[in-house]
GROMACS .gro file of C-alpha atoms in nm:
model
  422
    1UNK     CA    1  -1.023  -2.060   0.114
    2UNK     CA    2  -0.804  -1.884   0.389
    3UNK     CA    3  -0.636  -1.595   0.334
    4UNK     CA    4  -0.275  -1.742   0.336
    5UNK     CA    5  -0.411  -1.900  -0.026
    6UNK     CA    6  -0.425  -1.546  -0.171
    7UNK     CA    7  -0.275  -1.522  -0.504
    8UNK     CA    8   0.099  -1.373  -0.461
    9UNK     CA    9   0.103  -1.030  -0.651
   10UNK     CA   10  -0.095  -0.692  -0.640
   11UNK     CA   11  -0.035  -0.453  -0.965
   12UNK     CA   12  -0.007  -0.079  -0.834
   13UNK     CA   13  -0.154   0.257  -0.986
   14UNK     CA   14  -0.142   0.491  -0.665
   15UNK     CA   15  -0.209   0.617  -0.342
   16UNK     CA   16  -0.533   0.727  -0.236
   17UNK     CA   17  -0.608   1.087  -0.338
   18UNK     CA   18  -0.458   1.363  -0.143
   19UNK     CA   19  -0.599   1.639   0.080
   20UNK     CA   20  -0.487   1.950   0.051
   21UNK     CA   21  -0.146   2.117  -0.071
   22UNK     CA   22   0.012   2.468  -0.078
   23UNK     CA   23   0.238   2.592  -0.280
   24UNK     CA   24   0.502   2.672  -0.056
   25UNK     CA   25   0.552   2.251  -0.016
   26UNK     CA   26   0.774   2.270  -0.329
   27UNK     CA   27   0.604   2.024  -0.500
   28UNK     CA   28   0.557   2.077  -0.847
   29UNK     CA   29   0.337   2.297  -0.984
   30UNK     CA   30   0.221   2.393  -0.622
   31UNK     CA   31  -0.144   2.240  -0.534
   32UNK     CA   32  -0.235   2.197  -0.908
   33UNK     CA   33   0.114   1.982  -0.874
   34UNK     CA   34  -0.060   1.804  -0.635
   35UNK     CA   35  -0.377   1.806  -0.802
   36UNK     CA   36  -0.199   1.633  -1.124
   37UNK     CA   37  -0.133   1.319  -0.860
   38UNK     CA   38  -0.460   1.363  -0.724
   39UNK     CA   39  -0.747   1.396  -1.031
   40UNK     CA   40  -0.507   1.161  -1.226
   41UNK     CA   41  -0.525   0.899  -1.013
   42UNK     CA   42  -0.910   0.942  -0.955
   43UNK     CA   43  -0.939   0.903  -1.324
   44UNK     CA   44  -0.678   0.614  -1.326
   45UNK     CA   45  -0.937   0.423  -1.111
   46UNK     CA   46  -1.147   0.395  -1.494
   47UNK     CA   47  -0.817   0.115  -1.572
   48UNK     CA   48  -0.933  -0.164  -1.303
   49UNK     CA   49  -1.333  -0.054  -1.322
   50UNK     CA   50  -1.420  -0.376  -1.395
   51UNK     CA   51  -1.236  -0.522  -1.147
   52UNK     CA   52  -1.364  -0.310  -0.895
   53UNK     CA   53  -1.693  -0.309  -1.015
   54UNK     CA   54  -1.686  -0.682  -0.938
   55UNK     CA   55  -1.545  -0.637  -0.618
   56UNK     CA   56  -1.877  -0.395  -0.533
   57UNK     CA   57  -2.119  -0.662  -0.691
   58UNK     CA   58  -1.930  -0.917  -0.510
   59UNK     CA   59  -1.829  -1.115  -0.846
   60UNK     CA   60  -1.458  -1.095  -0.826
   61UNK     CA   61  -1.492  -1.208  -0.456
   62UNK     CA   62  -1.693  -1.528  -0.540
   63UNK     CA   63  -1.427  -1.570  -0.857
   64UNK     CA   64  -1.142  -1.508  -0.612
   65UNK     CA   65  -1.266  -1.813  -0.366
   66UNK     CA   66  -1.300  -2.022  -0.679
   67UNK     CA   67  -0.893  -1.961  -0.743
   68UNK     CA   68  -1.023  -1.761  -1.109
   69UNK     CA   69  -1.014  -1.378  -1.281
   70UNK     CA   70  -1.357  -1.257  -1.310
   71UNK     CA   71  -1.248  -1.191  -1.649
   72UNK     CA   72  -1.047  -1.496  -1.732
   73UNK     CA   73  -1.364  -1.707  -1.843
   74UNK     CA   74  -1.508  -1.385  -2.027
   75UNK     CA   75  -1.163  -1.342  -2.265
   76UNK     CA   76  -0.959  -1.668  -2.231
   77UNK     CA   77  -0.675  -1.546  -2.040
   78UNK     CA   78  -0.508  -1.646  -1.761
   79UNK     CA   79  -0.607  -1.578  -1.415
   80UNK     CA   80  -0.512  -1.235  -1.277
   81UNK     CA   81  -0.362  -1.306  -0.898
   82UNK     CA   82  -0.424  -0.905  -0.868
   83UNK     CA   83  -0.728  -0.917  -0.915
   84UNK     CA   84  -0.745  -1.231  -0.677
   85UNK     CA   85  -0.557  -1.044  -0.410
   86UNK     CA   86  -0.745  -0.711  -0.424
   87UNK     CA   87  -1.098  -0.918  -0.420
   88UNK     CA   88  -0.925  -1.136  -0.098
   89UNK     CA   89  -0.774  -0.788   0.073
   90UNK     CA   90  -1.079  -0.613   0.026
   91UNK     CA   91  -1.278  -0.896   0.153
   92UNK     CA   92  -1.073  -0.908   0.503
   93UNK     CA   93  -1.048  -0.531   0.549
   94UNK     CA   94  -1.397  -0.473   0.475
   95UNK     CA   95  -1.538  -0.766   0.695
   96UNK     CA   96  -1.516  -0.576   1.012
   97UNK     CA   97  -1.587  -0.230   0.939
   98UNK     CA   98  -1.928  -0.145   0.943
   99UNK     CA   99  -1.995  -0.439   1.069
  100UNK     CA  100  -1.907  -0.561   0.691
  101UNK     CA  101  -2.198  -0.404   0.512
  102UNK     CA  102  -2.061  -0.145   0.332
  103UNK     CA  103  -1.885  -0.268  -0.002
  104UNK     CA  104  -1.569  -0.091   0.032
  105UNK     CA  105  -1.387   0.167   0.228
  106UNK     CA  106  -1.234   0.453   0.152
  107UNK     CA  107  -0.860   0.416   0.243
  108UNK     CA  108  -0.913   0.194  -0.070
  109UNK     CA  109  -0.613   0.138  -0.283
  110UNK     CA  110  -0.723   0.235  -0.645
  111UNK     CA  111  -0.655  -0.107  -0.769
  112UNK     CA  112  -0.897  -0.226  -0.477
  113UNK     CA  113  -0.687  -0.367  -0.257
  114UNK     CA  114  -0.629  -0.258   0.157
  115UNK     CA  115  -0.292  -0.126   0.277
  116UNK     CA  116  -0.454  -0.184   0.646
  117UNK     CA  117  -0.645  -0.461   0.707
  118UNK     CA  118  -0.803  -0.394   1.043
  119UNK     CA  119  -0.473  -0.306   1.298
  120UNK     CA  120  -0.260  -0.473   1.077
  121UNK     CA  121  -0.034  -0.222   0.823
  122UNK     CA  122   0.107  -0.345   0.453
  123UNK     CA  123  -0.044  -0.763   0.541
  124UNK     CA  124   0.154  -0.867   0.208
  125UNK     CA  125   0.503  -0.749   0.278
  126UNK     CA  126   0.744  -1.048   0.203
  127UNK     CA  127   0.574  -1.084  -0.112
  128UNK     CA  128   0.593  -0.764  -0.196
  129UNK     CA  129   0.979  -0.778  -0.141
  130UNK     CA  130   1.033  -1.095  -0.353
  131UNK     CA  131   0.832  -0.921  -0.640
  132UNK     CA  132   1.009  -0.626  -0.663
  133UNK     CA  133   1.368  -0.778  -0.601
  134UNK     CA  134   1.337  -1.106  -0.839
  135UNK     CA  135   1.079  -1.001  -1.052
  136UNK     CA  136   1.172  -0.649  -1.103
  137UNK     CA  137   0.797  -0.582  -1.048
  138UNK     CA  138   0.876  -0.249  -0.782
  139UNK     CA  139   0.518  -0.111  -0.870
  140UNK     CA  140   0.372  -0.271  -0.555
  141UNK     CA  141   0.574   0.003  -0.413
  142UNK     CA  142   0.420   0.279  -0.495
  143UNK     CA  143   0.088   0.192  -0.321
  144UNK     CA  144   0.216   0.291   0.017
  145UNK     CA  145   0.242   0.627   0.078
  146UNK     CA  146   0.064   0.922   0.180
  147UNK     CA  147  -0.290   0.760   0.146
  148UNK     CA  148  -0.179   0.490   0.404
  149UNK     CA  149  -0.057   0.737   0.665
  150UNK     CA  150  -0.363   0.930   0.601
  151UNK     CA  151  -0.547   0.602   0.735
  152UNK     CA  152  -0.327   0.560   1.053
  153UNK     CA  153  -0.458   0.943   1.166
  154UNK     CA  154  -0.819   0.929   1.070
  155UNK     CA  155  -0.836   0.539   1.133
  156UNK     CA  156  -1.132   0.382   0.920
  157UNK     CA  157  -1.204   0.114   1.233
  158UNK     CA  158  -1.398   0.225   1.526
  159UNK     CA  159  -1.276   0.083   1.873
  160UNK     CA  160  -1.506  -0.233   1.861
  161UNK     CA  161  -1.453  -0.330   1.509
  162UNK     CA  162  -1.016  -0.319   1.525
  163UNK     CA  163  -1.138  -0.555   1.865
  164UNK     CA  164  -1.254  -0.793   1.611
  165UNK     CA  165  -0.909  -0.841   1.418
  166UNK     CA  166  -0.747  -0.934   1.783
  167UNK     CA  167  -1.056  -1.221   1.902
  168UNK     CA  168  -0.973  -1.552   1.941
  169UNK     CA  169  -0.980  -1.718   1.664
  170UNK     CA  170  -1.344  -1.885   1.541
  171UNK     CA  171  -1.517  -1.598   1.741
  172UNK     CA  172  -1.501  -1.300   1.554
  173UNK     CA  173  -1.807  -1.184   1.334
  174UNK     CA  174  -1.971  -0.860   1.169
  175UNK     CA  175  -2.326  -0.793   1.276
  176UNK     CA  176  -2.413  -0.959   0.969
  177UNK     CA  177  -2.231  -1.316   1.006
  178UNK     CA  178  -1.908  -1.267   0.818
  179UNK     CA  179  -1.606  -1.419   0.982
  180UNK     CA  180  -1.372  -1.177   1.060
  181UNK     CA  181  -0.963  -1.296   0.995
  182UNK     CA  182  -0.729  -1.240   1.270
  183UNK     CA  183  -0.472  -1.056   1.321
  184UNK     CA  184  -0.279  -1.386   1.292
  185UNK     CA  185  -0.414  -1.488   0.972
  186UNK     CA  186  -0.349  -1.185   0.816
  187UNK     CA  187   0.034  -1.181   0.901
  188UNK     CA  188   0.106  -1.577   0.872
  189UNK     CA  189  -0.061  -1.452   0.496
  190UNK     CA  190   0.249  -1.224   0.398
  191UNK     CA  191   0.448  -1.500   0.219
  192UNK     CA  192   0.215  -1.721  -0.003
  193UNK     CA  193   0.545  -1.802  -0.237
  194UNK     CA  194   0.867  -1.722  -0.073
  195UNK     CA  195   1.210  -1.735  -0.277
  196UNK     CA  196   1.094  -1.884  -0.657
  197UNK     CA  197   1.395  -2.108  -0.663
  198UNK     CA  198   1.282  -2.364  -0.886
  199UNK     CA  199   1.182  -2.066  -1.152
  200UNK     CA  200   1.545  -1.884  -1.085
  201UNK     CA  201   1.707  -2.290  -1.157
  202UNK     CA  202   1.515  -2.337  -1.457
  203UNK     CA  203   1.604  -2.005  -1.567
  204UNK     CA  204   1.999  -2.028  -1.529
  205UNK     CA  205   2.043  -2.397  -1.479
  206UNK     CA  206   2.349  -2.311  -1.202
  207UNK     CA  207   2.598  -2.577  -1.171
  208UNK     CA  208   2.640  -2.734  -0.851
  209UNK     CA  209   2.867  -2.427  -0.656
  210UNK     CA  210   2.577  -2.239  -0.767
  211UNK     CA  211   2.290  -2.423  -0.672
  212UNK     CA  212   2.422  -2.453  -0.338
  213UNK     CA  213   2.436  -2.099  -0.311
  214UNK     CA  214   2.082  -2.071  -0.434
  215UNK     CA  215   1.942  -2.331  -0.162
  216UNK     CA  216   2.120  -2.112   0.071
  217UNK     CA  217   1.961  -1.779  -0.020
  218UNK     CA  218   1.665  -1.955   0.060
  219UNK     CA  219   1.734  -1.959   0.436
  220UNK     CA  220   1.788  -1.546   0.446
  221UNK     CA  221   1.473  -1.527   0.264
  222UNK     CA  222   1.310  -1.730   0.515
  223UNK     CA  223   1.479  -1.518   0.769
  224UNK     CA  224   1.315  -1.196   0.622
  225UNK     CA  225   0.976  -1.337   0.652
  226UNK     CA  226   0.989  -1.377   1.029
  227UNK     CA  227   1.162  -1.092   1.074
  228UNK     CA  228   0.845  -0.934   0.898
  229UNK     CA  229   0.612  -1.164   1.092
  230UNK     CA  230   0.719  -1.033   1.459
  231UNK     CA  231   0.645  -0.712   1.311
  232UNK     CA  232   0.265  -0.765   1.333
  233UNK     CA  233   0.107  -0.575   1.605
  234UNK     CA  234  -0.025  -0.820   1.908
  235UNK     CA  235  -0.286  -0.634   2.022
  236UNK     CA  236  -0.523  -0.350   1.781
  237UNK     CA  237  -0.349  -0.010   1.799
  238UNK     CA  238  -0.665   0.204   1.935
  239UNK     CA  239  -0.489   0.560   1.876
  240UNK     CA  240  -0.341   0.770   1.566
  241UNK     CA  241   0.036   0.734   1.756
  242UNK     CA  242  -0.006   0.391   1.772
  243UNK     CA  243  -0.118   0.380   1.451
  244UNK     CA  244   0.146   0.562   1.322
  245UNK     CA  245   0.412   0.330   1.539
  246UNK     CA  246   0.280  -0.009   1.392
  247UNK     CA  247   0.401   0.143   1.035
  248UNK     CA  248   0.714   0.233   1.188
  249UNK     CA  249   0.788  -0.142   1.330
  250UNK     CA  250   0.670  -0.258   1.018
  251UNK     CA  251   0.855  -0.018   0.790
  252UNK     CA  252   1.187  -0.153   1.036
  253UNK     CA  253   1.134  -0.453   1.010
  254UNK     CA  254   1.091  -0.469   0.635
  255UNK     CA  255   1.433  -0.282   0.612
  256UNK     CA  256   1.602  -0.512   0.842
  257UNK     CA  257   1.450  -0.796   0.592
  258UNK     CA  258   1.638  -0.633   0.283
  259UNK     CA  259   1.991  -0.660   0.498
  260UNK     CA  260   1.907  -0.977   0.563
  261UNK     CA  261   1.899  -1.093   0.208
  262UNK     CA  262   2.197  -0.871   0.036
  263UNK     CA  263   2.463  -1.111   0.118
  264UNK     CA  264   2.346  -1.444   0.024
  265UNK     CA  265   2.179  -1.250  -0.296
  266UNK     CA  266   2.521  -1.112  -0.370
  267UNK     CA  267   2.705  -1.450  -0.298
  268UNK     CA  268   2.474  -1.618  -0.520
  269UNK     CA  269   2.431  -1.346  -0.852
  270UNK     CA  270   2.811  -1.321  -0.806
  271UNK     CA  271   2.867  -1.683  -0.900
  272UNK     CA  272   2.704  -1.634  -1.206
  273UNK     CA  273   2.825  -1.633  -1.576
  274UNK     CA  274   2.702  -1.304  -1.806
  275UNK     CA  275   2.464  -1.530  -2.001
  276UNK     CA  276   2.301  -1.681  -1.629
  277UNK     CA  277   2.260  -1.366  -1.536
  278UNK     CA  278   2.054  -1.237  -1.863
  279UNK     CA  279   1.860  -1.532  -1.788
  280UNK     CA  280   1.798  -1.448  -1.429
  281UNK     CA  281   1.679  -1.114  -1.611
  282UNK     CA  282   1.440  -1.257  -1.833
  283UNK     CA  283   1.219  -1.341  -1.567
  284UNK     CA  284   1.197  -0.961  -1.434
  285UNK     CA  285   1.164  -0.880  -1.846
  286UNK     CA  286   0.865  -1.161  -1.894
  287UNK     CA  287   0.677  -1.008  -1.613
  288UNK     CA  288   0.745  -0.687  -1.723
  289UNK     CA  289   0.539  -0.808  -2.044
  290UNK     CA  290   0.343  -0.982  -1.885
  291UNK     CA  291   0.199  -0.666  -1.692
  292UNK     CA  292   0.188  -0.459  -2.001
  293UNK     CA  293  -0.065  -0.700  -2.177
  294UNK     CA  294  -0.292  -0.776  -1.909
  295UNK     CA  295  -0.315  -0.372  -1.812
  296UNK     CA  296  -0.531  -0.116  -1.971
  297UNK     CA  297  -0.357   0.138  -2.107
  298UNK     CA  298  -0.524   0.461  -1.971
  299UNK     CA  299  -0.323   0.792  -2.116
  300UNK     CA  300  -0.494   1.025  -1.883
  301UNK     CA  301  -0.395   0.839  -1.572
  302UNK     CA  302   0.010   0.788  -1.708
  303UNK     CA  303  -0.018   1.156  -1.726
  304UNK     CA  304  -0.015   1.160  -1.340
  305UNK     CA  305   0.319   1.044  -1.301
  306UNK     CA  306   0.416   1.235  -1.603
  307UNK     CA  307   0.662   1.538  -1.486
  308UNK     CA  308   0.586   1.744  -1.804
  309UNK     CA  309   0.201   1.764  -1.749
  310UNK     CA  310   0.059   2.063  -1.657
  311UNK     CA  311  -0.270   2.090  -1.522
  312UNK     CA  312  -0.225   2.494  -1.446
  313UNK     CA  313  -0.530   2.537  -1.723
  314UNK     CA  314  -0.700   2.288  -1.650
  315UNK     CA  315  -0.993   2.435  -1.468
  316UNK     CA  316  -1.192   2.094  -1.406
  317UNK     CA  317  -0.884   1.987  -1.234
  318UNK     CA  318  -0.897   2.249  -0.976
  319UNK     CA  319  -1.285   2.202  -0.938
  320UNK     CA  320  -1.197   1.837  -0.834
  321UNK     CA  321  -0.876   1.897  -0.656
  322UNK     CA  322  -1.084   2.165  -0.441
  323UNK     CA  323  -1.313   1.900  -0.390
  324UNK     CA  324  -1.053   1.672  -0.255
  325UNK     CA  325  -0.950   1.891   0.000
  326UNK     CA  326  -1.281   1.955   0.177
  327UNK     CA  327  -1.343   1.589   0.216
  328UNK     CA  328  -1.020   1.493   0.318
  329UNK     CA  329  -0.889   1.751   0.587
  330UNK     CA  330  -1.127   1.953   0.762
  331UNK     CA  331  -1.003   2.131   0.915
  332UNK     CA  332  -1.238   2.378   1.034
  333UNK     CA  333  -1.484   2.059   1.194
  334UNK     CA  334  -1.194   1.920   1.355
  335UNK     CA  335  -1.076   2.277   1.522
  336UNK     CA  336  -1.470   2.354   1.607
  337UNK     CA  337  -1.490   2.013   1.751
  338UNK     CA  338  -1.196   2.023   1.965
  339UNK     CA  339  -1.221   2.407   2.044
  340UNK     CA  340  -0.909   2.442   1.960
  341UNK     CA  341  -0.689   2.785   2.051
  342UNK     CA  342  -0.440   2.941   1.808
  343UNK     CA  343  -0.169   2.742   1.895
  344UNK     CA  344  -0.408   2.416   1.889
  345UNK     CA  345  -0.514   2.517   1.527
  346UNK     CA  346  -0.182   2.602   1.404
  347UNK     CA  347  -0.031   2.264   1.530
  348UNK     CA  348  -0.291   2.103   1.316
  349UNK     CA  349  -0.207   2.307   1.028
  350UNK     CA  350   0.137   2.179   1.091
  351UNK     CA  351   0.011   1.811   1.080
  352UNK     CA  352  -0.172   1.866   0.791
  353UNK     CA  353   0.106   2.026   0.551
  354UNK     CA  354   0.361   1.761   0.700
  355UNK     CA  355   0.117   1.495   0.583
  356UNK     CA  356   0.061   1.668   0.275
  357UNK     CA  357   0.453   1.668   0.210
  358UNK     CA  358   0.503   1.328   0.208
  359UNK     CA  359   0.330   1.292  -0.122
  360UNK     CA  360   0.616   1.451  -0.251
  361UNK     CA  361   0.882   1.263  -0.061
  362UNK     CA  362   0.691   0.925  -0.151
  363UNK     CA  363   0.583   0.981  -0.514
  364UNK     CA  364   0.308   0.742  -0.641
  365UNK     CA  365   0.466   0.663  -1.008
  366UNK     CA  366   0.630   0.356  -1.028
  367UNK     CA  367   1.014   0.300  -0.918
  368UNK     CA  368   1.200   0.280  -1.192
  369UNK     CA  369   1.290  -0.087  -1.282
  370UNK     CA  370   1.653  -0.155  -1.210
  371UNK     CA  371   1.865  -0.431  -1.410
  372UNK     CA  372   2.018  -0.675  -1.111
  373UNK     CA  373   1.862  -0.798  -0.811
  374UNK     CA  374   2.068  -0.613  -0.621
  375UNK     CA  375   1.993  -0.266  -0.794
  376UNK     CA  376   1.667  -0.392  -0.720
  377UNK     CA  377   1.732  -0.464  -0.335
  378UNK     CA  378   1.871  -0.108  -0.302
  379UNK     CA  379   1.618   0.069  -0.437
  380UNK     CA  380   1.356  -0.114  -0.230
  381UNK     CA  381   1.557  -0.028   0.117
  382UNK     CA  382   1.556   0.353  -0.017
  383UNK     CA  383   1.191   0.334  -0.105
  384UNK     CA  384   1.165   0.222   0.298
  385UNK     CA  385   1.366   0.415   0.438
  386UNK     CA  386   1.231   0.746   0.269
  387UNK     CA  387   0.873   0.598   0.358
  388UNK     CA  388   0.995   0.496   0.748
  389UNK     CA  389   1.126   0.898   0.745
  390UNK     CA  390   0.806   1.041   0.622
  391UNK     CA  391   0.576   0.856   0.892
  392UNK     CA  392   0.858   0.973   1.131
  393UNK     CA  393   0.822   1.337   1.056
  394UNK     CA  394   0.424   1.254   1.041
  395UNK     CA  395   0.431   1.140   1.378
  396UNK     CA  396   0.657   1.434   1.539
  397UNK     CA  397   0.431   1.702   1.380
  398UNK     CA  398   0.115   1.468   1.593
  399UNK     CA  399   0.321   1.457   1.921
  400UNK     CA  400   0.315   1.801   1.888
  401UNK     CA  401  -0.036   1.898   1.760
  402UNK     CA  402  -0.154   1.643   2.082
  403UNK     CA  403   0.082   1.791   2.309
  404UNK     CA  404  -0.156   2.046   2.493
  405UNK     CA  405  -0.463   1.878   2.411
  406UNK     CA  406  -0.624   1.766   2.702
  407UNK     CA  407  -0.810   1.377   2.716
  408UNK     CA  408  -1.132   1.473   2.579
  409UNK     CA  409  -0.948   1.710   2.303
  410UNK     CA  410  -0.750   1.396   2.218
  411UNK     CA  411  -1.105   1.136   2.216
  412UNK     CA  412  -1.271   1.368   2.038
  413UNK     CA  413  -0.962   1.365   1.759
  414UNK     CA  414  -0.966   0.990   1.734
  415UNK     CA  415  -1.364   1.018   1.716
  416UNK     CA  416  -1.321   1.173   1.366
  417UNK     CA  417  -1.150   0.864   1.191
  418UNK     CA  418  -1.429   0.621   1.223
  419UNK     CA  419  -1.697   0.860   1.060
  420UNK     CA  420  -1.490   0.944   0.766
  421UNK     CA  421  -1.665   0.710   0.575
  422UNK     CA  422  -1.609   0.854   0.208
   0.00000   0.00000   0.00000
């Protein structure tokens, strides 16, 4: 199976663990607010172990090429398409790093799915939209954030293996045989579904003025996925700016998609009756349940995103967050490696707390479902445009931390992504 066969929808929990916060960054709580987000998502991870557990073993990859859930046959349920996705994601980000021998990678989402897949950033956008503006399913969401832009600085790819992504086609393979998907591939995969019309007609039987004005949201929606499409870097981005820049074309792109959409969307929800449009609902509602059954419910883990938990006494919470912040920025290897000066090591301090700030500007809990599509639409293009800002400020604060630093000072920054293999 190719990866354009993917199933269409990943479910969310959170972005990768943070680094390290002070508590001068306003959020809440200071760094135990952070830590809240951080050890709460690390023990969120216990709500898909099976499926990643599989993923490591390589079951729910083998069940994922044979269109099934790993657990489907095991409790007689339907098949998952997240779990499908995050086995098929995982299986094209992780085929050229390391020359595809290690089992996953750390700029793992926590439901086991990639946010990069070798140079290319967020390879399952247009779905991703459609989800969260028919389906009211905006969880997808939440899984880009601060992890994701922690990825474009310390990139997980050497230099050879991104080269991999951007071979012809048919050429590309890890040391150990594994065909490697191209960049191509990976971005012709970003719309496996497209506009559900046939579910929205079923669901509010328009009349004809309205079914013409359904067929023609479809071309918008079209539209959106090519504007996403062009998005897709043509050639592996080999340094954190770059990095940083493919998120920002994407990111623009994506926006441009959403105000591509509104008007046909609003044409078409405006020709229909009350009743239609509670049955346009009920498809965002049965997902809604549908979610709710198939997840785990983990209380520990909903605690993250809960704004009245307090982890201030919780002293195994600072033991972990602590431990989080030596493995994710250090600080003190990357200064001794790059000799850097006072002003060198307080522009990296600089990078680090504007990184660390955008887990408050792009908060990991689920955005909170709104009742039309076009609620939905808005909130997406906020979501966007707050992310598009943060990688913005992100990359300003590494203009200026790179500024001074002289070619080797700048190799020898990049050289720390590709051995941050945590």
């Amino acid at each position: 199976m190719g990866l354009a066969l993917v199933g269409a929808i990943l479910v969310v929990l959170a972005v990768l663990p943070p680094n390290r916060a002070e508590a001068q960054f306003g959020i809440r709580g200071g760094p135990l607010g952070v830590a809240r987000f951080a050890v709460g998502h690390v023990i969120g991870l216990a709500r898909l172990r099976h499926g990643r557990m599989a993923v490591r073993g390589g079951r729910t990859r083998d069940a994922a090429l044979r269109s099934q859930d790993p657990r489907s046959s095991e409790r007689g349920q339907p098949a998952n398409p997240y779990i499908l996705r995050a086995a098929m994601t995982a299986q094209a980000a992780l085929s050229g790093w390391h020359g595809g021998r290690r089992p996953q990678g750390w700029w793992r989402h926590p439901d086991g799915s990639y946010g990069w897949i070798g140079p290319v950033f967020w390879p399952f956008a247009h779905d991703d939209l459609t989800t969260a503006i028919i389906f009211g399913d905006t969880t997808s969401l939440s899984l880009y954030g601060y992890g994701d832009i922690y990825a474009a600085i310390f990139a997980p790819y050497a230099a050879p293996e991104l080269a991999a992504y951007t071979a012809p086609q048919g050429r590309a393979r890890s040391r150990v045989g594994r065909r490697v998907p191209s960049v191509e591939a990976v971005c012709d995969s970003s719309d496996t579904g497209g506009l559900p019309v046939d579910r929205i007609a079923a669901a509010v039987q328009p009349n004809e003025m309205q079914r013409t004005a359904l067929d023609e949201l479809g071309a918008p929606w079209t539209a959106a996925r090519d504007t996403i499409r062009a998005a897709c870097p043509a050639q592996a981005p080999m340094t954190a700016a770059e990095r940083l820049g493919v998120m920002q074309a994407r990111l623009d792109a994506m926006i441009k998609a959403t105000d591509t959409i509104a008007p046909a969307l609003a044409k078409f929800t405006g020709l229909l009756e009350d009743e239609q449009k509670a049955k346009l609902e009920s498809l965002a509602r049965e997902r809604r349940a549908a979610l709710a059954s198939s997840q785990h419910k983990d209380a520990q883990a909903a605690s993250a995103c809960d704004p009245n938990d307090d982890p201030r006494y919780d002293l195994q919470a600072q033991r972990q967050y602590e431990q989080l912040v030596q493995q994710q920025w250090p600080a003190a290897d990357i200064a001794a490696t790059l000799k850097l000066d006072d002003t060198g090591r307080a522009r990296l301090d600089v990078l680090q707390d504007t990184t660390l700030r955008t887990m408050e500007t792009l908060s990991p809990c689920a955005i909170k479902p709104e009742a039309t599509p076009q609620a939905r639409l808005t909130a997406v293009k906020t979501r966007l445009e707050r992310m598009q800002q943060a990688v913005g400020g992100v990359s300003d604060a590494l203009d200026d931390f790179e500024a001074d630093l002289s070619d080797a000072q700048k190799a020898g920054f990049e050289a720390m992504g590709p051995k941050r293999a945590m």
